[in-house]
Tab-separated table of C-alpha atoms in Angstrom:
chain	number	residue	atom	x	y	z
A	1	MET	CA	97.755	96.461	235.363
A	2	PHE	CA	95.614	93.578	234.169
A	3	THR	CA	94.416	90.221	235.517
A	4	GLY	CA	94.850	87.989	232.492
A	5	LEU	CA	91.105	87.299	232.311
A	6	ILE	CA	90.093	87.977	228.703
A	7	GLN	CA	86.947	90.086	228.355
A	8	ASP	CA	86.372	89.844	224.608
A	9	ILE	CA	87.833	88.525	221.387
A	10	GLY	CA	88.163	91.555	219.146
A	11	ARG	CA	88.593	91.594	215.389
A	12	VAL	CA	91.225	93.696	213.640
A	13	GLU	CA	89.484	95.910	211.053
A	14	ARG	CA	92.369	97.955	209.697
A	15	VAL	CA	96.162	98.006	209.963
A	16	ILE	CA	97.767	101.307	208.983
A	17	PRO	CA	101.584	101.172	208.921
A	18	GLY	CA	103.725	104.248	209.436
A	19	GLY	CA	105.972	105.788	212.052
A	20	MET	CA	103.414	104.367	214.488
A	21	THR	CA	101.327	101.415	213.339
A	22	ASP	CA	97.615	102.081	213.830
A	23	LEU	CA	95.245	99.211	214.596
A	24	TRP	CA	91.488	99.611	214.367
A	25	ILE	CA	89.806	96.867	216.414
A	26	ARG	CA	86.100	95.982	216.652
A	27	THR	CA	84.845	94.811	220.038
A	28	ALA	CA	81.636	93.760	221.743
A	29	LEU	CA	82.769	95.535	224.925
A	30	GLY	CA	81.113	98.744	223.781
A	31	ALA	CA	84.000	100.875	222.585
A	32	SER	CA	81.835	103.999	222.854
A	33	GLY	CA	82.186	103.645	226.629
A	34	PHE	CA	85.965	103.647	226.482
A	35	ALA	CA	87.881	106.715	227.603
A	36	LEU	CA	90.498	108.223	225.338
A	37	GLY	CA	93.896	107.495	226.834
A	38	GLU	CA	92.827	104.391	228.725
A	39	SER	CA	94.960	101.262	228.613
A	40	ILE	CA	93.851	98.052	226.972
A	41	ALA	CA	95.712	94.778	226.552
A	42	VAL	CA	95.709	93.449	222.983
A	43	ASP	CA	97.002	89.865	222.941
A	44	GLY	CA	98.752	90.735	226.191
A	45	ALA	CA	100.425	93.945	225.018
A	46	CYS	CA	99.401	97.087	226.900
A	47	LEU	CA	98.322	99.749	224.403
A	48	THR	CA	96.532	103.102	224.599
A	49	VAL	CA	93.112	103.909	223.141
A	50	VAL	CA	93.591	107.022	220.981
A	51	GLU	CA	90.372	107.165	218.927
A	52	LEU	CA	86.822	105.808	219.070
A	53	SER	CA	84.218	105.178	216.402
A	54	GLY	CA	81.057	103.218	217.219
A	55	ASP	CA	82.079	99.739	218.303
A	56	THR	CA	85.658	100.125	217.096
A	57	PHE	CA	88.687	101.741	218.679
A	58	ARG	CA	92.168	102.692	217.494
A	59	VAL	CA	95.457	101.999	219.214
A	60	GLN	CA	98.980	102.892	218.160
A	61	VAL	CA	101.803	100.370	218.245
A	62	ALA	CA	105.333	101.753	218.610
A	63	PRO	CA	108.305	100.169	216.798
A	64	GLU	CA	109.589	98.690	220.083
A	65	SER	CA	106.249	96.949	220.656
A	66	LEU	CA	106.334	95.580	217.113
A	67	ARG	CA	109.824	94.198	217.747
A	68	ARG	CA	108.910	92.588	221.067
A	69	THR	CA	105.448	91.171	220.337
A	70	THR	CA	103.452	89.289	217.727
A	71	LEU	CA	101.632	92.490	216.735
A	72	ASP	CA	104.084	92.932	213.863
A	73	GLY	CA	102.205	90.141	212.082
A	74	VAL	CA	98.619	91.229	212.741
A	75	ARG	CA	96.420	91.522	209.652
A	76	PRO	CA	92.821	92.658	209.023
A	77	GLY	CA	90.431	89.902	210.057
A	78	ASP	CA	92.687	88.529	212.787
A	79	ARG	CA	91.126	87.855	216.179
A	80	VAL	CA	92.841	89.273	219.275
A	81	ASN	CA	92.349	88.859	223.022
A	82	LEU	CA	91.193	92.030	224.763
A	83	GLU	CA	91.215	93.086	228.415
A	84	ARG	CA	90.596	96.549	229.802
A	85	ALA	CA	92.843	97.766	232.613
A	86	LEU	CA	92.158	96.683	236.172
A	87	ALA	CA	90.362	99.222	238.365
A	88	LEU	CA	91.138	99.547	242.068
A	89	GLY	CA	88.663	97.395	243.947
A	90	ASP	CA	88.152	94.918	241.096
A	91	ARG	CA	88.310	91.219	241.900
A	92	LEU	CA	91.704	89.742	240.947
A	93	GLY	CA	90.641	86.458	239.390
A	94	GLY	CA	93.816	85.665	237.453
A	95	HIS	CA	97.190	87.073	238.481
A	96	LEU	CA	98.868	90.462	238.218
A	97	VAL	CA	99.788	91.105	234.581
A	98	SER	CA	101.615	94.275	233.518
A	99	GLY	CA	100.952	94.052	229.790
A	100	HIS	CA	104.690	94.319	229.098
A	101	VAL	CA	105.492	91.329	226.898
A	102	ASP	CA	108.836	89.720	227.762
A	103	GLN	CA	109.383	87.642	224.674
A	104	VAL	CA	107.713	85.920	221.739
A	105	SER	CA	107.543	82.131	221.802
A	106	SER	CA	105.901	79.493	219.616
A	107	VAL	CA	103.625	76.478	219.975
A	108	LEU	CA	105.595	73.210	220.021
A	109	GLU	CA	102.860	70.661	220.654
A	110	THR	CA	99.095	70.387	221.239
A	111	TYR	CA	96.882	67.468	222.238
A	112	PRO	CA	93.626	66.736	224.106
A	113	GLU	CA	93.540	65.371	227.632
A	114	GLY	CA	90.095	64.704	229.017
A	115	GLY	CA	88.057	67.830	228.322
A	116	SER	CA	91.149	70.031	228.392
A	117	TRP	CA	93.529	71.041	225.605
A	118	VAL	CA	97.223	70.725	226.410
A	119	MET	CA	99.615	73.199	224.785
A	120	VAL	CA	103.406	73.105	224.984
A	121	PHE	CA	105.447	76.230	224.217
A	122	GLY	CA	109.107	76.991	223.772
A	123	LEU	CA	110.719	78.453	226.903
A	124	PRO	CA	113.353	81.077	226.065
A	125	GLU	CA	116.496	80.661	228.162
A	126	SER	CA	116.259	84.225	229.477
A	127	LEU	CA	112.806	83.531	230.970
A	128	ALA	CA	113.506	80.064	232.381
A	129	PRO	CA	114.432	81.301	235.909
A	130	TYR	CA	110.936	82.776	236.325
A	131	PHE	CA	108.993	79.583	235.538
A	132	ILE	CA	107.971	77.028	238.149
A	133	GLU	CA	105.375	74.280	238.130
A	134	LYS	CA	101.977	75.620	239.277
A	135	GLY	CA	103.242	79.161	238.816
A	136	SER	CA	101.536	81.727	236.594
A	137	VAL	CA	102.209	82.914	233.062
A	138	ALA	CA	100.378	85.235	230.663
A	139	ILE	CA	100.166	83.842	227.111
A	140	ASP	CA	98.667	86.294	224.612
A	141	GLY	CA	97.308	88.084	227.679
A	142	ILE	CA	95.654	84.982	229.184
A	143	SER	CA	96.416	84.098	232.794
A	144	LEU	CA	97.338	80.407	232.881
A	145	THR	CA	98.902	77.925	235.281
A	146	VAL	CA	102.214	76.348	234.333
A	147	ASN	CA	101.647	72.590	234.584
A	148	SER	CA	105.062	71.385	233.464
A	149	VAL	CA	108.496	72.914	232.974
A	150	GLY	CA	111.377	71.459	230.984
A	151	ALA	CA	114.780	72.751	230.019
A	152	ASP	CA	113.466	74.549	226.944
A	153	ARG	CA	109.673	74.210	227.116
A	154	PHE	CA	106.649	74.474	229.368
A	155	GLY	CA	103.073	73.225	229.213
A	156	VAL	CA	99.633	74.516	230.157
A	157	GLN	CA	96.106	73.103	229.997
A	158	LEU	CA	93.114	75.025	228.671
A	159	ILE	CA	89.787	74.247	230.289
A	160	PRO	CA	86.715	74.442	228.003
A	161	GLU	CA	85.912	77.974	229.203
A	162	THR	CA	89.359	79.213	228.174
A	163	GLN	CA	89.106	77.385	224.863
A	164	GLU	CA	85.814	79.140	224.141
A	165	ARG	CA	86.617	82.663	225.323
A	166	THR	CA	90.147	83.171	223.988
A	167	THR	CA	92.020	82.699	220.719
A	168	LEU	CA	94.601	80.278	222.109
A	169	ARG	CA	92.846	76.983	221.301
A	170	ALA	CA	93.015	77.820	217.585
A	171	LYS	CA	96.808	78.244	217.591
A	172	ALA	CA	98.527	75.525	215.584
A	173	VAL	CA	102.027	74.154	216.053
A	174	GLY	CA	104.483	76.830	214.969
A	175	ALA	CA	102.167	79.759	215.762
A	176	ARG	CA	103.752	82.658	217.665
A	177	VAL	CA	102.507	83.864	221.048
A	178	ASN	CA	103.348	86.654	223.485
A	179	LEU	CA	104.807	85.605	226.840
A	180	GLU	CA	104.859	87.586	230.064
A	181	ALA	CA	106.422	85.909	233.080
A	182	ASP	CA	104.915	86.293	236.544
A	183	PRO	CA	106.151	89.656	237.946
A	184	ILE	CA	106.617	88.100	241.397
A	185	GLY	CA	109.118	85.644	239.930
A	186	LYS	CA	110.998	88.517	238.325
A	187	TYR	CA	111.318	90.384	241.626
A	188	VAL	CA	112.492	87.267	243.476
A	189	ALA	CA	115.118	86.584	240.809
A	190	ARG	CA	116.220	90.233	240.857
A	191	LEU	CA	116.573	90.222	244.644
A	192	PHE	CA	118.606	87.036	244.525
A	193	SER	CA	120.831	88.565	241.835
A	194	LEU	CA	121.417	91.655	244.000
A	195	GLN	CA	122.170	89.507	247.045
A	196	ARG	CA	124.909	87.779	245.055
A	197	GLY	CA	126.240	91.062	243.702
A	198	GLN	CA	125.323	90.148	240.150
A	199	VAL	CA	123.428	93.276	239.163
A	200	GLY	CA	122.431	93.109	235.516
A	201	VAL	CA	123.393	89.438	235.238
A	202	SER	CA	120.831	86.741	234.446
A	203	PRO	CA	120.218	85.017	237.799
A	204	GLY	CA	120.287	81.409	236.582
A	205	GLY	CA	119.141	78.416	238.619
A	206	LEU	CA	117.194	79.573	241.630
A	207	THR	CA	116.848	77.014	244.426
A	208	GLU	CA	114.437	76.782	247.348
A	209	ALA	CA	117.342	77.365	249.737
A	210	ALA	CA	118.374	80.516	247.875
A	211	VAL	CA	114.824	81.909	247.901
A	212	ARG	CA	114.517	81.273	251.643
A	213	ALA	CA	117.894	82.877	252.220
A	214	ALA	CA	116.575	85.984	250.472
A	215	GLY	CA	113.738	86.197	253.007
A	216	PHE	CA	110.880	84.592	251.084
A	217	GLY	CA	108.837	81.716	252.477
A	218	THR	CA	109.870	82.318	256.094
A	219	PRO	CA	107.317	82.899	258.881
């Protein structure tokens, strides 16, 4: 598990394609202190550290991960958001993030507002039931608050700290990003689906009344 609080912006040093795609990534986190086999989120995708060398580490990306994330387009020199796995007892400053990317989306619009940077992303239909205003979303591994939700899009605002410490501010319109919906929303939608006897069916429009009927939000 992760928190969505980015710890470093790493730089991809090498990309070695094959049955498993190997990524060598340089980091200021002190890769020599990593443990072989530990989990690390790379742009929000949970991967496993399999080799260490100085301040670089190697992870392997399976074909399924390449299909479901933006890692299929990573090239040497690219910057990536890094977060080591959450340890029991750590402060949870963002929200619970599994590192299992749900879908790839793209930037639709960007503009400044005050000192913040507003970004609007496409909202895939399959993820729409899990998005609510002021809910949480992980974008390229970054824990963010959903400020607006439309039929096919949602918006977030990046404060200066997020602009400085992550790669998201540099994304232009059309750039691809990894999305992971809030796990709590997924469980609520799943429970509602089971209550209606629609196992395996996309839950569709959740309402406040339906959520309360499922036992959430009651004293």
